[in-house]
PDB file of N, CA, C and O in Angstrom:
ATOM      1  N   UNK G   1      86.082  97.350 114.369  1.00 78.00           N
ATOM      2  CA  UNK G   1      86.858  96.295 114.159  1.00 78.00           C
ATOM      3  C   UNK G   1      86.727  95.346 115.002  1.00 78.00           C
ATOM      4  O   UNK G   1      87.159  95.508 115.891  1.00 78.00           O
ATOM      5  N   UNK G   2      87.253  94.226 114.229  1.00 79.00           N
ATOM      6  CA  UNK G   2      87.441  92.724 115.314  1.00 79.00           C
ATOM      7  C   UNK G   2      88.747  92.631 115.945  1.00 79.00           C
ATOM      8  O   UNK G   2      89.684  93.188 115.266  1.00 79.00           O
ATOM      9  N   UNK G   3      88.834  91.725 116.675  1.00 91.00           N
ATOM     10  CA  UNK G   3      89.781  92.041 117.766  1.00 91.00           C
ATOM     11  C   UNK G   3      90.486  90.699 117.598  1.00 91.00           C
ATOM     12  O   UNK G   3      90.379  89.473 118.485  1.00 91.00           O
ATOM     13  N   UNK G   4      90.330  90.503 116.067  1.00 94.00           N
ATOM     14  CA  UNK G   4      91.165  88.936 115.935  1.00 94.00           C
ATOM     15  C   UNK G   4      92.312  89.340 115.074  1.00 94.00           C
ATOM     16  O   UNK G   4      92.218  90.055 114.277  1.00 94.00           O
ATOM     17  N   UNK G   5      93.079  87.666 114.794  1.00 95.00           N
ATOM     18  CA  UNK G   5      93.998  87.957 113.845  1.00 95.00           C
ATOM     19  C   UNK G   5      93.791  88.613 112.301  1.00 95.00           C
ATOM     20  O   UNK G   5      92.378  87.490 111.709  1.00 95.00           O
ATOM     21  N   UNK G   6      94.257  89.093 111.545  1.00 96.00           N
ATOM     22  CA  UNK G   6      94.439  89.027 109.790  1.00 96.00           C
ATOM     23  C   UNK G   6      95.402  88.492 109.334  1.00 96.00           C
ATOM     24  O   UNK G   6      96.214  88.353 109.775  1.00 96.00           O
ATOM     25  N   UNK G   7      95.554  87.896 108.478  1.00 96.00           N
ATOM     26  CA  UNK G   7      96.318  87.501 107.467  1.00 96.00           C
ATOM     27  C   UNK G   7      96.178  87.562 106.089  1.00 96.00           C
ATOM     28  O   UNK G   7      94.892  87.604 105.420  1.00 96.00           O
ATOM     29  N   UNK G   8      97.065  88.480 105.235  1.00 97.00           N
ATOM     30  CA  UNK G   8      96.503  88.853 104.039  1.00 97.00           C
ATOM     31  C   UNK G   8      96.440  87.682 102.938  1.00 97.00           C
ATOM     32  O   UNK G   8      97.179  86.827 102.788  1.00 97.00           O
ATOM     33  N   UNK G   9      95.330  87.971 102.208  1.00 96.00           N
ATOM     34  CA  UNK G   9      94.892  86.690 101.314  1.00 96.00           C
ATOM     35  C   UNK G   9      95.068  86.721 100.096  1.00 96.00           C
ATOM     36  O   UNK G   9      94.850  85.930  99.526  1.00 96.00           O
ATOM     37  N   UNK G  10      96.221  88.048  99.603  1.00 97.00           N
ATOM     38  CA  UNK G  10      96.366  88.678  98.285  1.00 97.00           C
ATOM     39  C   UNK G  10      98.042  87.513  98.605  1.00 97.00           C
ATOM     40  O   UNK G  10      98.937  86.800  97.794  1.00 97.00           O
ATOM     41  N   UNK G  11      99.102  88.694  99.144  1.00 96.00           N
ATOM     42  CA  UNK G  11     100.489  88.017  99.550  1.00 96.00           C
ATOM     43  C   UNK G  11     100.306  86.980 100.115  1.00 96.00           C
ATOM     44  O   UNK G  11     102.368  86.356 100.163  1.00 96.00           O
ATOM     45  N   UNK G  12     100.013  86.566 101.535  1.00 94.00           N
ATOM     46  CA  UNK G  12      99.976  85.513 102.202  1.00 94.00           C
ATOM     47  C   UNK G  12     101.329  85.822 103.061  1.00 94.00           C
ATOM     48  O   UNK G  12     101.976  84.735 103.051  1.00 94.00           O
ATOM     49  N   UNK G  13     101.771  86.832 103.183  1.00 93.00           N
ATOM     50  CA  UNK G  13     102.923  87.068 103.535  1.00 93.00           C
ATOM     51  C   UNK G  13     102.760  87.699 105.568  1.00 93.00           C
ATOM     52  O   UNK G  13     103.650  87.854 106.294  1.00 93.00           O
ATOM     53  N   UNK G  14     101.902  88.674 105.252  1.00 96.00           N
ATOM     54  CA  UNK G  14     101.857  89.705 105.879  1.00 96.00           C
ATOM     55  C   UNK G  14     100.592  89.557 106.931  1.00 96.00           C
ATOM     56  O   UNK G  14      99.661  89.150 106.774  1.00 96.00           O
ATOM     57  N   UNK G  15     100.876  89.384 108.520  1.00 96.00           N
ATOM     58  CA  UNK G  15      99.957  89.381 109.921  1.00 96.00           C
ATOM     59  C   UNK G  15     100.066  90.560 110.477  1.00 96.00           C
ATOM     60  O   UNK G  15      99.033  90.478 111.340  1.00 96.00           O
ATOM     61  N   UNK G  16     100.822  91.427 110.080  1.00 96.00           N
ATOM     62  CA  UNK G  16     101.027  92.735 111.024  1.00 96.00           C
ATOM     63  C   UNK G  16     100.484  94.012 111.045  1.00 96.00           C
ATOM     64  O   UNK G  16     100.122  95.007 111.228  1.00 96.00           O
ATOM     65  N   UNK G  17     101.174  94.114 109.456  1.00 97.00           N
ATOM     66  CA  UNK G  17     100.769  95.476 108.768  1.00 97.00           C
ATOM     67  C   UNK G  17     100.053  95.787 107.583  1.00 97.00           C
ATOM     68  O   UNK G  17      99.630  95.594 106.869  1.00 97.00           O
ATOM     69  N   UNK G  18      98.692  96.711 108.513  1.00 97.00           N
ATOM     70  CA  UNK G  18      97.555  97.019 107.967  1.00 97.00           C
ATOM     71  C   UNK G  18      97.164  98.650 107.988  1.00 97.00           C
ATOM     72  O   UNK G  18      97.614  98.936 109.176  1.00 97.00           O
ATOM     73  N   UNK G  19      96.693  98.555 107.335  1.00 97.00           N
ATOM     74  CA  UNK G  19      95.637  99.675 107.571  1.00 97.00           C
ATOM     75  C   UNK G  19      93.984  99.884 107.279  1.00 97.00           C
ATOM     76  O   UNK G  19      93.805  99.157 106.463  1.00 97.00           O
ATOM     77  N   UNK G  20      93.476 101.052 107.771  1.00 94.00           N
ATOM     78  CA  UNK G  20      92.001 100.840 107.620  1.00 94.00           C
ATOM     79  C   UNK G  20      91.445 101.884 106.379  1.00 94.00           C
ATOM     80  O   UNK G  20      92.256 102.861 106.819  1.00 94.00           O
ATOM     81  N   UNK G  21      90.653 101.732 106.107  1.00 92.00           N
ATOM     82  CA  UNK G  21      90.590 102.951 105.625  1.00 92.00           C
ATOM     83  C   UNK G  21      88.829 103.177 105.592  1.00 92.00           C
ATOM     84  O   UNK G  21      88.143 102.192 105.550  1.00 92.00           O
ATOM     85  N   UNK G  22      88.818 104.405 105.369  1.00 88.00           N
ATOM     86  CA  UNK G  22      87.703 105.277 105.617  1.00 88.00           C
ATOM     87  C   UNK G  22      87.519 106.252 104.711  1.00 88.00           C
ATOM     88  O   UNK G  22      88.091 107.065 103.969  1.00 88.00           O
ATOM     89  N   UNK G  23      85.868 106.339 104.224  1.00 87.00           N
ATOM     90  CA  UNK G  23      85.570 107.251 103.145  1.00 87.00           C
ATOM     91  C   UNK G  23      84.948 108.167 104.115  1.00 87.00           C
ATOM     92  O   UNK G  23      83.936 107.911 104.813  1.00 87.00           O
ATOM     93  N   UNK G  24      84.833 109.521 103.215  1.00 89.00           N
ATOM     94  CA  UNK G  24      84.099 110.553 103.401  1.00 89.00           C
ATOM     95  C   UNK G  24      83.447 111.185 102.322  1.00 89.00           C
ATOM     96  O   UNK G  24      84.146 110.617 101.027  1.00 89.00           O
ATOM     97  N   UNK G  25      82.482 112.010 102.861  1.00 92.00           N
ATOM     98  CA  UNK G  25      81.922 113.012 101.787  1.00 92.00           C
ATOM     99  C   UNK G  25      82.282 114.309 101.856  1.00 92.00           C
ATOM    100  O   UNK G  25      82.251 114.554 103.591  1.00 92.00           O
ATOM    101  N   UNK G  26      82.380 115.368 100.753  1.00 94.00           N
ATOM    102  CA  UNK G  26      82.463 116.061 100.700  1.00 94.00           C
ATOM    103  C   UNK G  26      81.524 117.019  99.747  1.00 94.00           C
ATOM    104  O   UNK G  26      81.974 116.905  98.763  1.00 94.00           O
ATOM    105  N   UNK G  27      80.673 117.565 100.038  1.00 95.00           N
ATOM    106  CA  UNK G  27      80.294 118.238  99.028  1.00 95.00           C
ATOM    107  C   UNK G  27      80.622 120.150  98.626  1.00 95.00           C
ATOM    108  O   UNK G  27      81.015 120.416  99.305  1.00 95.00           O
ATOM    109  N   UNK G  28      80.563 120.535  97.546  1.00 95.00           N
ATOM    110  CA  UNK G  28      81.200 121.384  97.350  1.00 95.00           C
ATOM    111  C   UNK G  28      80.043 122.550  95.789  1.00 95.00           C
ATOM    112  O   UNK G  28      79.965 121.744  95.362  1.00 95.00           O
ATOM    113  N   UNK G  29      80.756 123.573  95.914  1.00 96.00           N
ATOM    114  CA  UNK G  29      79.875 124.249  94.851  1.00 96.00           C
ATOM    115  C   UNK G  29      81.048 124.866  93.835  1.00 96.00           C
ATOM    116  O   UNK G  29      81.741 125.239  94.184  1.00 96.00           O
ATOM    117  N   UNK G  30      80.522 124.950  92.415  1.00 96.00           N
ATOM    118  CA  UNK G  30      81.637 125.124  91.692  1.00 96.00           C
ATOM    119  C   UNK G  30      81.208 126.426  90.675  1.00 96.00           C
ATOM    120  O   UNK G  30      79.705 126.603  90.415  1.00 96.00           O
ATOM    121  N   UNK G  31      81.805 127.318  90.554  1.00 95.00           N
ATOM    122  CA  UNK G  31      81.283 128.252  89.370  1.00 95.00           C
ATOM    123  C   UNK G  31      81.242 127.625  87.903  1.00 95.00           C
ATOM    124  O   UNK G  31      81.914 127.040  87.752  1.00 95.00           O
ATOM    125  N   UNK G  32      80.542 127.952  87.135  1.00 95.00           N
ATOM    126  CA  UNK G  32      79.704 127.154  86.149  1.00 95.00           C
ATOM    127  C   UNK G  32      81.046 127.350  84.931  1.00 95.00           C
ATOM    128  O   UNK G  32      81.199 126.942  83.994  1.00 95.00           O
ATOM    129  N   UNK G  33      81.410 129.183  84.981  1.00 96.00           N
ATOM    130  CA  UNK G  33      82.370 129.218  84.075  1.00 96.00           C
ATOM    131  C   UNK G  33      83.612 128.912  84.006  1.00 96.00           C
ATOM    132  O   UNK G  33      84.509 128.778  83.034  1.00 96.00           O
ATOM    133  N   UNK G  34      84.180 129.401  85.291  1.00 95.00           N
ATOM    134  CA  UNK G  34      85.508 129.582  85.635  1.00 95.00           C
ATOM    135  C   UNK G  34      85.821 128.003  85.896  1.00 95.00           C
ATOM    136  O   UNK G  34      87.494 127.564  86.195  1.00 95.00           O
ATOM    137  N   UNK G  35      85.083 127.422  86.756  1.00 95.00           N
ATOM    138  CA  UNK G  35      85.313 126.077  87.223  1.00 95.00           C
ATOM    139  C   UNK G  35      85.986 126.365  88.858  1.00 95.00           C
ATOM    140  O   UNK G  35      86.328 125.056  89.567  1.00 95.00           O
ATOM    141  N   UNK G  36      86.296 127.479  89.599  1.00 96.00           N
ATOM    142  CA  UNK G  36      86.743 127.579  90.696  1.00 96.00           C
ATOM    143  C   UNK G  36      85.809 126.857  91.514  1.00 96.00           C
ATOM    144  O   UNK G  36      84.340 127.595  91.488  1.00 96.00           O
ATOM    145  N   UNK G  37      86.183 126.734  92.698  1.00 96.00           N
ATOM    146  CA  UNK G  37      85.262 126.194  93.996  1.00 96.00           C
ATOM    147  C   UNK G  37      84.947 127.269  94.450  1.00 96.00           C
ATOM    148  O   UNK G  37      85.575 128.474  95.185  1.00 96.00           O
ATOM    149  N   UNK G  38      83.511 127.413  94.806  1.00 96.00           N
ATOM    150  CA  UNK G  38      83.385 128.903  95.116  1.00 96.00           C
ATOM    151  C   UNK G  38      82.460 128.205  96.886  1.00 96.00           C
ATOM    152  O   UNK G  38      82.202 129.437  97.754  1.00 96.00           O
ATOM    153  N   UNK G  39      81.904 127.479  97.313  1.00 96.00           N
ATOM    154  CA  UNK G  39      81.836 127.146  98.556  1.00 96.00           C
ATOM    155  C   UNK G  39      82.315 125.699  99.007  1.00 96.00           C
ATOM    156  O   UNK G  39      82.062 124.488  98.072  1.00 96.00           O
ATOM    157  N   UNK G  40      83.046 125.194 100.403  1.00 95.00           N
ATOM    158  CA  UNK G  40      82.997 124.022 100.276  1.00 95.00           C
ATOM    159  C   UNK G  40      82.258 123.426 101.630  1.00 95.00           C
ATOM    160  O   UNK G  40      82.754 124.623 102.709  1.00 95.00           O
ATOM    161  N   UNK G  41      81.694 122.132 101.788  1.00 95.00           N
ATOM    162  CA  UNK G  41      80.934 121.812 102.700  1.00 95.00           C
ATOM    163  C   UNK G  41      82.272 121.183 104.198  1.00 95.00           C
ATOM    164  O   UNK G  41      83.184 120.770 103.237  1.00 95.00           O
ATOM    165  N   UNK G  42      81.802 120.827 105.385  1.00 95.00           N
ATOM    166  CA  UNK G  42      82.853 120.205 106.100  1.00 95.00           C
ATOM    167  C   UNK G  42      82.506 118.386 105.405  1.00 95.00           C
ATOM    168  O   UNK G  42      81.436 118.599 104.818  1.00 95.00           O
ATOM    169  N   UNK G  43      83.303 117.892 105.604  1.00 93.00           N
ATOM    170  CA  UNK G  43      83.311 116.413 105.213  1.00 93.00           C
ATOM    171  C   UNK G  43      82.713 115.776 106.197  1.00 93.00           C
ATOM    172  O   UNK G  43      82.692 115.760 107.481  1.00 93.00           O
ATOM    173  N   UNK G  44      82.060 114.941 106.008  1.00 91.00           N
ATOM    174  CA  UNK G  44      81.285 113.855 106.695  1.00 91.00           C
ATOM    175  C   UNK G  44      81.744 112.494 106.215  1.00 91.00           C
ATOM    176  O   UNK G  44      81.115 112.034 105.061  1.00 91.00           O
ATOM    177  N   UNK G  45      81.508 111.412 107.396  1.00 87.00           N
ATOM    178  CA  UNK G  45      82.060 110.859 107.427  1.00 87.00           C
ATOM    179  C   UNK G  45      80.883 109.734 106.749  1.00 87.00           C
ATOM    180  O   UNK G  45      79.296 109.488 107.002  1.00 87.00           O
ATOM    181  N   UNK G  46      81.019 108.546 105.872  1.00 86.00           N
ATOM    182  CA  UNK G  46      80.256 107.735 105.183  1.00 86.00           C
ATOM    183  C   UNK G  46      79.193 107.044 105.965  1.00 86.00           C
ATOM    184  O   UNK G  46      79.813 105.980 106.825  1.00 86.00           O
ATOM    185  N   UNK G  47      78.061 106.162 106.005  1.00 78.00           N
ATOM    186  CA  UNK G  47      77.398 105.598 106.340  1.00 78.00           C
ATOM    187  C   UNK G  47      78.934 104.398 107.060  1.00 78.00           C
ATOM    188  O   UNK G  47      79.110 103.750 106.543  1.00 78.00           O
ATOM    189  N   UNK G  48      78.596 103.714 108.103  1.00 76.00           N
ATOM    190  CA  UNK G  48      79.992 102.890 108.443  1.00 76.00           C
ATOM    191  C   UNK G  48      78.909 101.665 108.309  1.00 76.00           C
ATOM    192  O   UNK G  48      78.062 101.360 108.264  1.00 76.00           O
ATOM    193  N   UNK G  49      79.784 100.626 107.509  1.00 79.00           N
ATOM    194  CA  UNK G  49      79.329  99.280 107.121  1.00 79.00           C
ATOM    195  C   UNK G  49      80.356  98.394 107.606  1.00 79.00           C
ATOM    196  O   UNK G  49      81.908  98.759 108.878  1.00 79.00           O
ATOM    197  N   UNK G  50      80.843  97.428 107.099  1.00 83.00           N
ATOM    198  CA  UNK G  50      82.056  96.734 107.134  1.00 83.00           C
ATOM    199  C   UNK G  50      83.275  97.014 106.965  1.00 83.00           C
ATOM    200  O   UNK G  50      83.551  98.064 106.090  1.00 83.00           O
ATOM    201  N   UNK G  51      84.746  97.130 107.784  1.00 89.00           N
ATOM    202  CA  UNK G  51      85.618  98.112 107.653  1.00 89.00           C
ATOM    203  C   UNK G  51      86.731  97.698 106.342  1.00 89.00           C
ATOM    204  O   UNK G  51      86.328  96.262 105.896  1.00 89.00           O
ATOM    205  N   UNK G  52      87.122  98.468 105.835  1.00 94.00           N
ATOM    206  CA  UNK G  52      87.696  97.792 104.398  1.00 94.00           C
ATOM    207  C   UNK G  52      89.260  97.858 105.049  1.00 94.00           C
ATOM    208  O   UNK G  52      89.544  99.009 105.710  1.00 94.00           O
ATOM    209  N   UNK G  53      90.354  97.213 104.654  1.00 96.00           N
ATOM    210  CA  UNK G  53      91.561  96.776 105.415  1.00 96.00           C
ATOM    211  C   UNK G  53      92.155  96.668 104.012  1.00 96.00           C
ATOM    212  O   UNK G  53      92.202  96.161 102.934  1.00 96.00           O
ATOM    213  N   UNK G  54      92.933  97.856 104.577  1.00 97.00           N
ATOM    214  CA  UNK G  54      94.561  97.563 103.175  1.00 97.00           C
ATOM    215  C   UNK G  54      95.822  96.790 103.660  1.00 97.00           C
ATOM    216  O   UNK G  54      96.281  96.687 105.152  1.00 97.00           O
ATOM    217  N   UNK G  55      96.520  95.623 103.237  1.00 97.00           N
ATOM    218  CA  UNK G  55      97.496  95.427 103.329  1.00 97.00           C
ATOM    219  C   UNK G  55      98.719  96.144 103.150  1.00 97.00           C
ATOM    220  O   UNK G  55      99.380  96.723 102.302  1.00 97.00           O
ATOM    221  N   UNK G  56      99.455  96.790 103.961  1.00 97.00           N
ATOM    222  CA  UNK G  56     100.657  97.194 103.732  1.00 97.00           C
ATOM    223  C   UNK G  56     101.616  97.110 103.135  1.00 97.00           C
ATOM    224  O   UNK G  56     102.723  97.501 102.635  1.00 97.00           O
ATOM    225  N   UNK G  57     102.141  95.629 102.962  1.00 97.00           N
ATOM    226  CA  UNK G  57     103.174  94.964 102.216  1.00 97.00           C
ATOM    227  C   UNK G  57     102.778  95.005 100.489  1.00 97.00           C
ATOM    228  O   UNK G  57     103.459  95.161  99.227  1.00 97.00           O
ATOM    229  N   UNK G  58     101.731  94.293 100.565  1.00 97.00           N
ATOM    230  CA  UNK G  58     101.118  94.367  98.745  1.00 97.00           C
ATOM    231  C   UNK G  58     100.326  95.116  98.323  1.00 97.00           C
ATOM    232  O   UNK G  58      99.456  95.532  97.040  1.00 97.00           O
ATOM    233  N   UNK G  59      99.694  96.088  99.254  1.00 97.00           N
ATOM    234  CA  UNK G  59      98.598  96.955  98.707  1.00 97.00           C
ATOM    235  C   UNK G  59      97.459  96.701  98.754  1.00 97.00           C
ATOM    236  O   UNK G  59      96.577  97.399  98.168  1.00 97.00           O
ATOM    237  N   UNK G  60      97.212  95.282  98.836  1.00 97.00           N
ATOM    238  CA  UNK G  60      95.829  94.777  98.382  1.00 97.00           C
ATOM    239  C   UNK G  60      94.882  95.196  99.439  1.00 97.00           C
ATOM    240  O   UNK G  60      95.311  95.502 100.685  1.00 97.00           O
ATOM    241  N   UNK G  61      93.808  95.439  98.982  1.00 96.00           N
ATOM    242  CA  UNK G  61      92.286  95.999 100.152  1.00 96.00           C
ATOM    243  C   UNK G  61      91.066  95.295  99.860  1.00 96.00           C
ATOM    244  O   UNK G  61      90.807  94.769  98.651  1.00 96.00           O
ATOM    245  N   UNK G  62      90.943  95.019 101.088  1.00 95.00           N
ATOM    246  CA  UNK G  62      89.414  94.182 100.991  1.00 95.00           C
ATOM    247  C   UNK G  62      88.459  94.137 102.207  1.00 95.00           C
ATOM    248  O   UNK G  62      88.769  95.042 103.061  1.00 95.00           O
ATOM    249  N   UNK G  63      87.564  93.833 102.257  1.00 94.00           N
ATOM    250  CA  UNK G  63      86.731  93.467 103.370  1.00 94.00           C
ATOM    251  C   UNK G  63      87.351  93.267 104.799  1.00 94.00           C
ATOM    252  O   UNK G  63      87.759  92.348 104.459  1.00 94.00           O
ATOM    253  N   UNK G  64      86.652  93.291 106.037  1.00 95.00           N
ATOM    254  CA  UNK G  64      87.878  93.018 106.977  1.00 95.00           C
ATOM    255  C   UNK G  64      87.705  91.399 107.297  1.00 95.00           C
ATOM    256  O   UNK G  64      88.548  90.505 107.356  1.00 95.00           O
ATOM    257  N   UNK G  65      86.520  90.553 106.740  1.00 95.00           N
ATOM    258  CA  UNK G  65      86.542  89.681 106.869  1.00 95.00           C
ATOM    259  C   UNK G  65      87.003  88.685 106.333  1.00 95.00           C
ATOM    260  O   UNK G  65      87.529  87.573 106.371  1.00 95.00           O
ATOM    261  N   UNK G  66      87.545  89.041 104.865  1.00 96.00           N
ATOM    262  CA  UNK G  66      88.289  88.462 103.887  1.00 96.00           C
ATOM    263  C   UNK G  66      89.633  87.851 104.998  1.00 96.00           C
ATOM    264  O   UNK G  66      90.886  86.995 104.578  1.00 96.00           O
ATOM    265  N   UNK G  67      90.239  89.003 106.044  1.00 96.00           N
ATOM    266  CA  UNK G  67      91.575  88.901 106.221  1.00 96.00           C
ATOM    267  C   UNK G  67      91.180  88.150 107.588  1.00 96.00           C
ATOM    268  O   UNK G  67      92.130  87.440 107.902  1.00 96.00           O
ATOM    269  N   UNK G  68      89.997  88.561 108.154  1.00 95.00           N
ATOM    270  CA  UNK G  68      90.001  87.234 109.690  1.00 95.00           C
ATOM    271  C   UNK G  68      89.725  85.651 109.064  1.00 95.00           C
ATOM    272  O   UNK G  68      90.462  84.903 109.575  1.00 95.00           O
ATOM    273  N   UNK G  69      89.036  85.446 108.121  1.00 95.00           N
ATOM    274  CA  UNK G  69      88.285  84.291 107.424  1.00 95.00           C
ATOM    275  C   UNK G  69      90.105  83.761 107.111  1.00 95.00           C
ATOM    276  O   UNK G  69      90.598  82.408 106.896  1.00 95.00           O
ATOM    277  N   UNK G  70      90.659  84.619 105.908  1.00 96.00           N
ATOM    278  CA  UNK G  70      92.259  83.825 105.578  1.00 96.00           C
ATOM    279  C   UNK G  70      93.076  83.760 107.039  1.00 96.00           C
ATOM    280  O   UNK G  70      94.236  82.532 106.832  1.00 96.00           O
ATOM    281  N   UNK G  71      93.077  83.998 107.987  1.00 95.00           N
ATOM    282  CA  UNK G  71      93.481  83.753 109.137  1.00 95.00           C
ATOM    283  C   UNK G  71      93.780  82.560 109.907  1.00 95.00           C
ATOM    284  O   UNK G  71      94.171  81.533 110.561  1.00 95.00           O
ATOM    285  N   UNK G  72      91.819  82.677 109.960  1.00 95.00           N
ATOM    286  CA  UNK G  72      91.161  81.185 110.384  1.00 95.00           C
ATOM    287  C   UNK G  72      91.663  79.893 109.919  1.00 95.00           C
ATOM    288  O   UNK G  72      91.961  78.955 110.275  1.00 95.00           O
ATOM    289  N   UNK G  73      91.858  80.486 108.198  1.00 94.00           N
ATOM    290  CA  UNK G  73      91.987  78.859 107.535  1.00 94.00           C
ATOM    291  C   UNK G  73      93.720  78.620 107.738  1.00 94.00           C
ATOM    292  O   UNK G  73      94.221  77.496 107.780  1.00 94.00           O
ATOM    293  N   UNK G  74      94.342  80.004 107.911  1.00 92.00           N
ATOM    294  CA  UNK G  74      95.699  79.211 108.374  1.00 92.00           C
ATOM    295  C   UNK G  74      96.398  80.269 109.381  1.00 92.00           C
ATOM    296  O   UNK G  74      97.043  81.112 109.178  1.00 92.00           O
ATOM    297  N   UNK G  75      96.060  79.456 110.297  1.00 89.00           N
ATOM    298  CA  UNK G  75      96.412  79.857 111.915  1.00 89.00           C
ATOM    299  C   UNK G  75      97.954  79.904 112.219  1.00 89.00           C
ATOM    300  O   UNK G  75      98.420  78.975 111.612  1.00 89.00           O
ATOM    301  N   UNK G  76      98.266  80.788 112.678  1.00 82.00           N
ATOM    302  CA  UNK G  76      99.650  80.693 113.296  1.00 82.00           C
ATOM    303  C   UNK G  76      99.776  80.207 114.421  1.00 82.00           C
ATOM    304  O   UNK G  76      98.819  81.195 115.401  1.00 82.00           O
ATOM    305  N   UNK G  77     100.516  79.410 114.887  1.00 75.00           N
ATOM    306  CA  UNK G  77     100.562  78.937 116.371  1.00 75.00           C
ATOM    307  C   UNK G  77     101.691  80.357 116.870  1.00 75.00           C
ATOM    308  O   UNK G  77     102.616  80.168 116.887  1.00 75.00           O
ATOM    309  N   UNK G  78     101.046  80.502 118.225  1.00 63.00           N
ATOM    310  CA  UNK G  78     102.331  80.992 119.231  1.00 63.00           C
ATOM    311  C   UNK G  78     103.225  79.960 119.489  1.00 63.00           C
ATOM    312  O   UNK G  78     103.666  79.029 119.429  1.00 63.00           O
ATOM    313  N   UNK G  79     104.855  80.623 119.497  1.00 61.00           N
ATOM    314  CA  UNK G  79     106.026  80.216 119.585  1.00 61.00           C
ATOM    315  C   UNK G  79     106.207  80.362 121.006  1.00 61.00           C
ATOM    316  O   UNK G  79     106.534  81.360 121.629  1.00 61.00           O
ATOM    317  N   UNK G  80     106.172  79.320 121.759  1.00 56.00           N
ATOM    318  CA  UNK G  80     107.089  79.158 122.831  1.00 56.00           C
ATOM    319  C   UNK G  80     108.435  78.424 122.638  1.00 56.00           C
ATOM    320  O   UNK G  80     109.209  77.945 122.273  1.00 56.00           O
ATOM    321  N   UNK G  81     109.204  79.895 123.891  1.00 60.00           N
ATOM    322  CA  UNK G  81     110.408  79.720 123.505  1.00 60.00           C
ATOM    323  C   UNK G  81     111.350  78.888 124.722  1.00 60.00           C
ATOM    324  O   UNK G  81     110.594  78.897 125.971  1.00 60.00           O
ATOM    325  N   UNK G  82     111.457  77.410 124.470  1.00 63.00           N
ATOM    326  CA  UNK G  82     111.978  76.232 125.678  1.00 63.00           C
ATOM    327  C   UNK G  82     113.428  76.787 125.974  1.00 63.00           C
ATOM    328  O   UNK G  82     114.282  77.150 125.270  1.00 63.00           O
ATOM    329  N   UNK G  83     113.381  76.866 127.630  1.00 64.00           N
ATOM    330  CA  UNK G  83     114.760  77.324 128.010  1.00 64.00           C
ATOM    331  C   UNK G  83     115.919  75.726 127.762  1.00 64.00           C
ATOM    332  O   UNK G  83     115.566  75.534 128.145  1.00 64.00           O
ATOM    333  N   UNK G  84     116.841  76.293 127.320  1.00 67.00           N
ATOM    334  CA  UNK G  84     118.065  75.510 127.041  1.00 67.00           C
ATOM    335  C   UNK G  84     118.695  75.577 128.540  1.00 67.00           C
ATOM    336  O   UNK G  84     118.991  76.755 128.623  1.00 67.00           O
ATOM    337  N   UNK G  85     119.137  74.427 128.525  1.00 69.00           N
ATOM    338  CA  UNK G  85     120.634  74.241 129.772  1.00 69.00           C
ATOM    339  C   UNK G  85     122.095  73.501 129.682  1.00 69.00           C
ATOM    340  O   UNK G  85     121.964  72.639 128.591  1.00 69.00           O
ATOM    341  N   UNK G  86     123.031  74.524 129.679  1.00 60.00           N
ATOM    342  CA  UNK G  86     124.172  72.979 129.605  1.00 60.00           C
ATOM    343  C   UNK G  86     124.521  72.561 130.451  1.00 60.00           C
ATOM    344  O   UNK G  86     124.327  72.801 131.024  1.00 60.00           O
TER     345      UNK G  86
END
């Protein structure tokens, strides 16, 4: 994952709450008559590609670059707090 800001291109309100979606494959063997699983292999991750990101506000998911590009189009400037004197 890139160390860049994200911004949800769908709801356009979330900049902080996301999850990364990881996909796995797991093979198994079933009994042809009963349908019961008779053998289960270990999970194996699929070949890594571009990460898929999910917005935890609206649940939209898409490739990471969509979130990065949206943040670049609508950057959020850092807020500096100015001290006030009485």
